[in-house]
PDB file of N, CA and C and ligand atoms in Angstrom:
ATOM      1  N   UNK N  96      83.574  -5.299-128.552  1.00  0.00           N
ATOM      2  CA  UNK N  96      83.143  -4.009-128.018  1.00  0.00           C
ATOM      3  C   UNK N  96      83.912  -2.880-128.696  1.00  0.00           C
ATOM      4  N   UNK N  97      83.681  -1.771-128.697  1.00  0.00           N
ATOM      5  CA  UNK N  97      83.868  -0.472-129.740  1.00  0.00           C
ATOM      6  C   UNK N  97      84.502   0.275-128.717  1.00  0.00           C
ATOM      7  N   UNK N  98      85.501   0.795-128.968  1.00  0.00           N
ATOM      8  CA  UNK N  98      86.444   2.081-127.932  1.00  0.00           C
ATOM      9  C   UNK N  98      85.474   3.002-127.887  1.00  0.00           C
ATOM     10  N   UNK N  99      85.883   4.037-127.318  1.00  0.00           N
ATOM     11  CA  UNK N  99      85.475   5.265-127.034  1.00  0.00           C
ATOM     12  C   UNK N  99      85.997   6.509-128.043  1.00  0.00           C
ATOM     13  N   UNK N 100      85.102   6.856-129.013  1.00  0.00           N
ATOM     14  CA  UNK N 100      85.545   8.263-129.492  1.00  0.00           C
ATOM     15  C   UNK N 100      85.344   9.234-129.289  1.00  0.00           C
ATOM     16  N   UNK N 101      84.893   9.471-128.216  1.00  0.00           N
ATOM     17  CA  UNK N 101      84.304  10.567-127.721  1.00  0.00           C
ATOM     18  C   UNK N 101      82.607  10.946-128.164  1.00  0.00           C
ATOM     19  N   UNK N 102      82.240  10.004-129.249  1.00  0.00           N
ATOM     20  CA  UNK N 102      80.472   9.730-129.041  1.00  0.00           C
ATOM     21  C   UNK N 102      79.669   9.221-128.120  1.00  0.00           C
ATOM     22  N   UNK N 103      78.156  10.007-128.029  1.00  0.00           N
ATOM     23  CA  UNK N 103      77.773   8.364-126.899  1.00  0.00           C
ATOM     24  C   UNK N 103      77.068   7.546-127.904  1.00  0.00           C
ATOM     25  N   UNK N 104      77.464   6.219-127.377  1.00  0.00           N
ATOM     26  CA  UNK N 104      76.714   5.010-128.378  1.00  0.00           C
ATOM     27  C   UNK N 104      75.022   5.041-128.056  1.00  0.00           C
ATOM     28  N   UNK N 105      74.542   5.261-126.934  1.00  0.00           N
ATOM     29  CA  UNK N 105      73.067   5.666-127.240  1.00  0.00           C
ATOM     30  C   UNK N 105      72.563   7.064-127.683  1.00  0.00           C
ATOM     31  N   UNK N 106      72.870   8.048-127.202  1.00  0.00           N
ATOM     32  CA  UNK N 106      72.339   9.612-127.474  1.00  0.00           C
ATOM     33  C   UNK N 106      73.052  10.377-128.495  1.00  0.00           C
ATOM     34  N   UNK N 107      74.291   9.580-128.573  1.00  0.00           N
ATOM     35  CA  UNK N 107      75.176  10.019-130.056  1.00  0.00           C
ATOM     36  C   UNK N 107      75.423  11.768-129.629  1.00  0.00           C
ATOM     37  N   UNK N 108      75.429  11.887-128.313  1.00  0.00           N
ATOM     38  CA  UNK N 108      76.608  13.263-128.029  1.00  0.00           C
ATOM     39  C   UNK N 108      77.446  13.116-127.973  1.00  0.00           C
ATOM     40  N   UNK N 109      78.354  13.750-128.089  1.00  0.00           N
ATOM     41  CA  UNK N 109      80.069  14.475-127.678  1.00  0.00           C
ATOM     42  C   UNK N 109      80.332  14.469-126.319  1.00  0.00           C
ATOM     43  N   UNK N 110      80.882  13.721-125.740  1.00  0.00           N
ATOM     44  CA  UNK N 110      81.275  13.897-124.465  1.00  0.00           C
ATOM     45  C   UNK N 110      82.855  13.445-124.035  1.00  0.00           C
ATOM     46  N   UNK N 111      83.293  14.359-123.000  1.00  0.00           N
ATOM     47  CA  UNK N 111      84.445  14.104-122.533  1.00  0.00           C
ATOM     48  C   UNK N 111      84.585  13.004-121.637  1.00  0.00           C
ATOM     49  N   UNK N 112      83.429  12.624-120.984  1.00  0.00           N
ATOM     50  CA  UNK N 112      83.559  11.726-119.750  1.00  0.00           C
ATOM     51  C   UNK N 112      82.555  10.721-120.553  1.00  0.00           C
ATOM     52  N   UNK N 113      82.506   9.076-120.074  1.00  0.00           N
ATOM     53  CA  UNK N 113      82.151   8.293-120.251  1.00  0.00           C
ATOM     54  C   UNK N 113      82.320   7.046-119.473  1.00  0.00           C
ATOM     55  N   UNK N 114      81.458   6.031-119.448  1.00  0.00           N
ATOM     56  CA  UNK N 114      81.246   4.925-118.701  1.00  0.00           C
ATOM     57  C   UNK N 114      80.251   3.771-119.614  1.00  0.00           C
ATOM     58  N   UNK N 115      80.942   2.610-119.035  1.00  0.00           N
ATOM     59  CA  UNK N 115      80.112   1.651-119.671  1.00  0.00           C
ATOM     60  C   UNK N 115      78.882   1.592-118.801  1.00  0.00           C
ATOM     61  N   UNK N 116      77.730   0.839-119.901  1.00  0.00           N
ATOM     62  CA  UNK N 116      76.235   0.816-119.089  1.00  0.00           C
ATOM     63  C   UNK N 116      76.456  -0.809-118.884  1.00  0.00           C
ATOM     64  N   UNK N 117      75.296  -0.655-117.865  1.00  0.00           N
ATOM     65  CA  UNK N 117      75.264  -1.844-116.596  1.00  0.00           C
ATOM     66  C   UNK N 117      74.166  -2.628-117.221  1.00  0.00           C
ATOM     67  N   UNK N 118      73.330  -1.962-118.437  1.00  0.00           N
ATOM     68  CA  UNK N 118      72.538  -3.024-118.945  1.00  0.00           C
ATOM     69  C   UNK N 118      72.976  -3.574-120.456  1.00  0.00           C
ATOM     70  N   UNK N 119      73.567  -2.857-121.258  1.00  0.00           N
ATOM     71  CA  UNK N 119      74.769  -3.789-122.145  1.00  0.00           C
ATOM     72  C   UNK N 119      76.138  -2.990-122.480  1.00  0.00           C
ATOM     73  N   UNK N 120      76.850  -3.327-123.646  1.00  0.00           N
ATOM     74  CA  UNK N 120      78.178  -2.894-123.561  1.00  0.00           C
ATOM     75  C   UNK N 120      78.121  -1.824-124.122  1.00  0.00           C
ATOM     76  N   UNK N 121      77.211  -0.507-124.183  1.00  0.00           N
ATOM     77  CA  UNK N 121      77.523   0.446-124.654  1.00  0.00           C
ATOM     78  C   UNK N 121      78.150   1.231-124.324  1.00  0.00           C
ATOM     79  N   UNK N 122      78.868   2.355-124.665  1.00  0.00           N
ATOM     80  CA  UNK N 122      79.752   2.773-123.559  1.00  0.00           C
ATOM     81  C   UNK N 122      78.780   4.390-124.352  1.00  0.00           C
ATOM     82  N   UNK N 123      78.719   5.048-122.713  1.00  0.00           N
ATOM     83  CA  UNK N 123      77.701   6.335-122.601  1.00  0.00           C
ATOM     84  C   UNK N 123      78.310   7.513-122.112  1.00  0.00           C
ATOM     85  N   UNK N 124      77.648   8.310-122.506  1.00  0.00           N
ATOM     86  CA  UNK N 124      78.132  10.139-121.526  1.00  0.00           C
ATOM     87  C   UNK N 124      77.608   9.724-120.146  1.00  0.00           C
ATOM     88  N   UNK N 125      77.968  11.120-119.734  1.00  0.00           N
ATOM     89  CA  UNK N 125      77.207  10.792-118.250  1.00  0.00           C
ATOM     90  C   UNK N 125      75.856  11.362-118.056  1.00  0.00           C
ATOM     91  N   UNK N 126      75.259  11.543-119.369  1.00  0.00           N
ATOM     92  CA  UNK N 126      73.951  12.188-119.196  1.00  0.00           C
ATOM     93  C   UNK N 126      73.150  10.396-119.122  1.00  0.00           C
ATOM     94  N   UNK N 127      73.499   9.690-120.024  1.00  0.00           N
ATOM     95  CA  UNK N 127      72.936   8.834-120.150  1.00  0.00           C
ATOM     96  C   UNK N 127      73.340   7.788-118.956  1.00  0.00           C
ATOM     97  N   UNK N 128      74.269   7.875-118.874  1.00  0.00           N
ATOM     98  CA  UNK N 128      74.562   7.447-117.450  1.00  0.00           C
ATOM     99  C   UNK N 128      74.021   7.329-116.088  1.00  0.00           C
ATOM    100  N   UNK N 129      73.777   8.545-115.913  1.00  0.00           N
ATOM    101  CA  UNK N 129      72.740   9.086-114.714  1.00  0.00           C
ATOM    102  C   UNK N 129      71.230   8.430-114.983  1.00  0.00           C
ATOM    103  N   UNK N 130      71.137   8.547-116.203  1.00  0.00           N
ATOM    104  CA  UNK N 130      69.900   8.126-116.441  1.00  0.00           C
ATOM    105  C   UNK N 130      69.353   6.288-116.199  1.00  0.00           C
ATOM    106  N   UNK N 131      70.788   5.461-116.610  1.00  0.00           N
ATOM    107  CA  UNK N 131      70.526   3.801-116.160  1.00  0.00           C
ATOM    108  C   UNK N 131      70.230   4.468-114.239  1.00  0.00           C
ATOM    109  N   UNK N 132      71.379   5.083-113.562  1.00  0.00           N
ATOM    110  CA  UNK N 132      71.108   5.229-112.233  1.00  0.00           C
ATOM    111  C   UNK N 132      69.819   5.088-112.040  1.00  0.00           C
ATOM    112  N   UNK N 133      69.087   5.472-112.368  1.00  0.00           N
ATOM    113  CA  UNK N 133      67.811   6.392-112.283  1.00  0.00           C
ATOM    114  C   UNK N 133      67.084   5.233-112.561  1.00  0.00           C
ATOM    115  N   UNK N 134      66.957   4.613-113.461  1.00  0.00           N
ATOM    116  CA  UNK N 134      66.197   3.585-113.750  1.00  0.00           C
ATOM    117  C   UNK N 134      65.793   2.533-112.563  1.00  0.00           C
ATOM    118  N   UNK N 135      64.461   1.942-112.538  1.00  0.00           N
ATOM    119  CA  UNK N 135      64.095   1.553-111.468  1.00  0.00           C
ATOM    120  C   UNK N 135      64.625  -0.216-111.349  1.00  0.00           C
ATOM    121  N   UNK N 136      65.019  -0.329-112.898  1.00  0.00           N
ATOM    122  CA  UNK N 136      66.310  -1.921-113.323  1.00  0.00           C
ATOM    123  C   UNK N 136      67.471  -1.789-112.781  1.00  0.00           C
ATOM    124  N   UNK N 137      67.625  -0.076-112.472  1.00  0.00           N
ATOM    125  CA  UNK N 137      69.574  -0.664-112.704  1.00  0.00           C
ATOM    126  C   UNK N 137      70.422  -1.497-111.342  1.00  0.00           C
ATOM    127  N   UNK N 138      69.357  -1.683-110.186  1.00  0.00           N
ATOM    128  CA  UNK N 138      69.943  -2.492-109.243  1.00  0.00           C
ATOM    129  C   UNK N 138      70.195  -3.600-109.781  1.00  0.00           C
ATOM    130  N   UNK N 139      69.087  -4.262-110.430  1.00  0.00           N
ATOM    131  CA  UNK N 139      69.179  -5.915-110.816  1.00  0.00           C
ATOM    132  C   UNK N 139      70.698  -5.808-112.119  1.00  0.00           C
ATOM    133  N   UNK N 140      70.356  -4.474-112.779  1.00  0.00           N
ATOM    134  CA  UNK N 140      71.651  -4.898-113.916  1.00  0.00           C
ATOM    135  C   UNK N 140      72.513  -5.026-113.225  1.00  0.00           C
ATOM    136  N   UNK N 141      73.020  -3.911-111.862  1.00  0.00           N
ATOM    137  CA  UNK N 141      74.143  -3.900-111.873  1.00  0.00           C
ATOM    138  C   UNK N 141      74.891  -5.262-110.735  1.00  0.00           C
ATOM    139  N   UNK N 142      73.818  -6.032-109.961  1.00  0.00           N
ATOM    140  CA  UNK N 142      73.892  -6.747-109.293  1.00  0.00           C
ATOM    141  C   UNK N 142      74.381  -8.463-110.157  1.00  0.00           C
ATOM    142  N   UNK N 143      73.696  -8.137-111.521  1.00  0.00           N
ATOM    143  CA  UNK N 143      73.583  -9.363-112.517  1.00  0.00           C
ATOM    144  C   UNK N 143      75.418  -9.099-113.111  1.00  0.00           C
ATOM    145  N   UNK N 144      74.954  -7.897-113.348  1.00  0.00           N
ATOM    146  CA  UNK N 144      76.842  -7.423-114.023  1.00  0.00           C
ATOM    147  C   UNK N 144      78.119  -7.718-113.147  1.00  0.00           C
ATOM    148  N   UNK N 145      77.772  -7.558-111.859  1.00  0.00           N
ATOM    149  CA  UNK N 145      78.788  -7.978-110.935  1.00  0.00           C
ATOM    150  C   UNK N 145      79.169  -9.101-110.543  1.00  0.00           C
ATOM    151  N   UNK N 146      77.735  -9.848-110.648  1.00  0.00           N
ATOM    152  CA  UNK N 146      78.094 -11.430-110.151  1.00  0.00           C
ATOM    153  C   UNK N 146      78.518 -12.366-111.351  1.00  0.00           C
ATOM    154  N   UNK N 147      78.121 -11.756-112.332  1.00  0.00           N
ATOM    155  CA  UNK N 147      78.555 -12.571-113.656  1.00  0.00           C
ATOM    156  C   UNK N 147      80.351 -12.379-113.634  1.00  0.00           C
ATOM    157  N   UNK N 148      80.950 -11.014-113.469  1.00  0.00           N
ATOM    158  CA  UNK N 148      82.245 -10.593-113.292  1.00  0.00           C
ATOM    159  C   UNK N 148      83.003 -11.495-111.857  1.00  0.00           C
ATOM    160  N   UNK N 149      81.878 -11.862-110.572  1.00  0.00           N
ATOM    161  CA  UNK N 149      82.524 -12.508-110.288  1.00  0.00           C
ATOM    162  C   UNK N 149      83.153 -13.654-110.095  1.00  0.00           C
ATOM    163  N   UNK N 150      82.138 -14.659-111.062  1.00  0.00           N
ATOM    164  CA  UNK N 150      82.703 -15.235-111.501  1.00  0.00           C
ATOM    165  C   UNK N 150      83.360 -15.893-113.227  1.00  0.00           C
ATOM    166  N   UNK N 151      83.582 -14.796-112.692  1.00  0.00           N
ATOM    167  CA  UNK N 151      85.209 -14.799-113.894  1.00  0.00           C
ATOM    168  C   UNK N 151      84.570 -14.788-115.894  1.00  0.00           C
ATOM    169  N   UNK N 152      83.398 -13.827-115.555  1.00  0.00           N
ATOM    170  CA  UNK N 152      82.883 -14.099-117.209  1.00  0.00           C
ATOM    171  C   UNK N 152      82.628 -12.272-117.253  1.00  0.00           C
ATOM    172  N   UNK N 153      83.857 -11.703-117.674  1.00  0.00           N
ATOM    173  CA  UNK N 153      84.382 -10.279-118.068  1.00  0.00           C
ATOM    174  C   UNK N 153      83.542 -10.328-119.456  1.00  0.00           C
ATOM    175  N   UNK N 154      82.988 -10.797-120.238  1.00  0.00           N
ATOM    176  CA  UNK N 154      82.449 -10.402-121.254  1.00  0.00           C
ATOM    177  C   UNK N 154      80.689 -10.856-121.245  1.00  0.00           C
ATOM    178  N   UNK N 155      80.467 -10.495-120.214  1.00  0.00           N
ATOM    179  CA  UNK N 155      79.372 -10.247-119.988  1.00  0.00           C
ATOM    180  C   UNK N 155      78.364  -9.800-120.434  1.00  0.00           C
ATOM    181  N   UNK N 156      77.246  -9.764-121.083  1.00  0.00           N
ATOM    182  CA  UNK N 156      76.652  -8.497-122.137  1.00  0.00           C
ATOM    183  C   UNK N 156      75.406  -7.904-121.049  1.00  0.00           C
ATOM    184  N   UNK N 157      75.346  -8.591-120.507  1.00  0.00           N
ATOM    185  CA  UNK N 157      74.155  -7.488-119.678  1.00  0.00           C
ATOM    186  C   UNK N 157      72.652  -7.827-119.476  1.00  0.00           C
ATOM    187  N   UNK N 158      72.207  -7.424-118.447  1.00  0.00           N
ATOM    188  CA  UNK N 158      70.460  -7.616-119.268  1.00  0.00           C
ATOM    189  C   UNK N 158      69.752  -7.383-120.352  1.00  0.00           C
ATOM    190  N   UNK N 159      70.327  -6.262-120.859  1.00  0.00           N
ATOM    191  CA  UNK N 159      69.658  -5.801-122.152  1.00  0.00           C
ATOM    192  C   UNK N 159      68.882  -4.537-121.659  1.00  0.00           C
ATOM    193  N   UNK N 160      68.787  -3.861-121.943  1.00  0.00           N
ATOM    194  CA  UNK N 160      68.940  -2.253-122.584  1.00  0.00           C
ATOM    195  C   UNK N 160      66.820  -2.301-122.178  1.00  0.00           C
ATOM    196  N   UNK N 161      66.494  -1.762-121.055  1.00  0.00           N
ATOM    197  CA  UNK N 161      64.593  -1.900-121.019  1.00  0.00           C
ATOM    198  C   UNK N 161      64.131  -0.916-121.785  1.00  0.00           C
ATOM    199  N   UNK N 162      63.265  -1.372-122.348  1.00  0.00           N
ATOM    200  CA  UNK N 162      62.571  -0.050-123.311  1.00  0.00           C
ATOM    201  C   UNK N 162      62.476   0.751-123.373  1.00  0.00           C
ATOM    202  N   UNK N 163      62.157   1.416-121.789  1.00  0.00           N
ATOM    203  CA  UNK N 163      61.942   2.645-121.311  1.00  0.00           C
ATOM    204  C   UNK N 163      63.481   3.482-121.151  1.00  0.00           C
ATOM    205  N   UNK N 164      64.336   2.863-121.745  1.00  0.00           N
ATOM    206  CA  UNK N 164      65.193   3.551-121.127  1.00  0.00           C
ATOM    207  C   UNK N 164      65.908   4.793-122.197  1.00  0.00           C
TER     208      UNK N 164
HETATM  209 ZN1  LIG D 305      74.494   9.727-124.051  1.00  0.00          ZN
END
């Protein structure tokens, strides 16, 4: 996975704030951010992302990124 330089890995803005996405390891602004929220997937990602974390598999990659998004 790639640090944070202050790009977003999908929309390729400049941002001060950032978070990883719940459908793979990109790490995003919070424009794009808001936007997985928003998505009518991101329960199942984030439900799939959590249970994979709980048991004990931190490198997780995600559902994968839906088209629409
Ligand atoms: Zn972005």
């Amino acid at each position: 996975m790639e640090d944070w330089k202050g790009q977003c890995h999908r929309c390729g803005n400049f941002s001060s704030s950032h978070g990883m996405s719940f459908f793979n390891v990109d790490l995003l602004c919070g424009d794009c951010l808001d936007k997985e929220e928003a998505h009518p997937k991101f329960a199942e990602a984030k439900e799939t992302e959590l249970a994979a974390v709980m048991r004990g598999d931190y490198n997780f990659p995600g559902i994968g990124k839906p088209a629409d998004l």
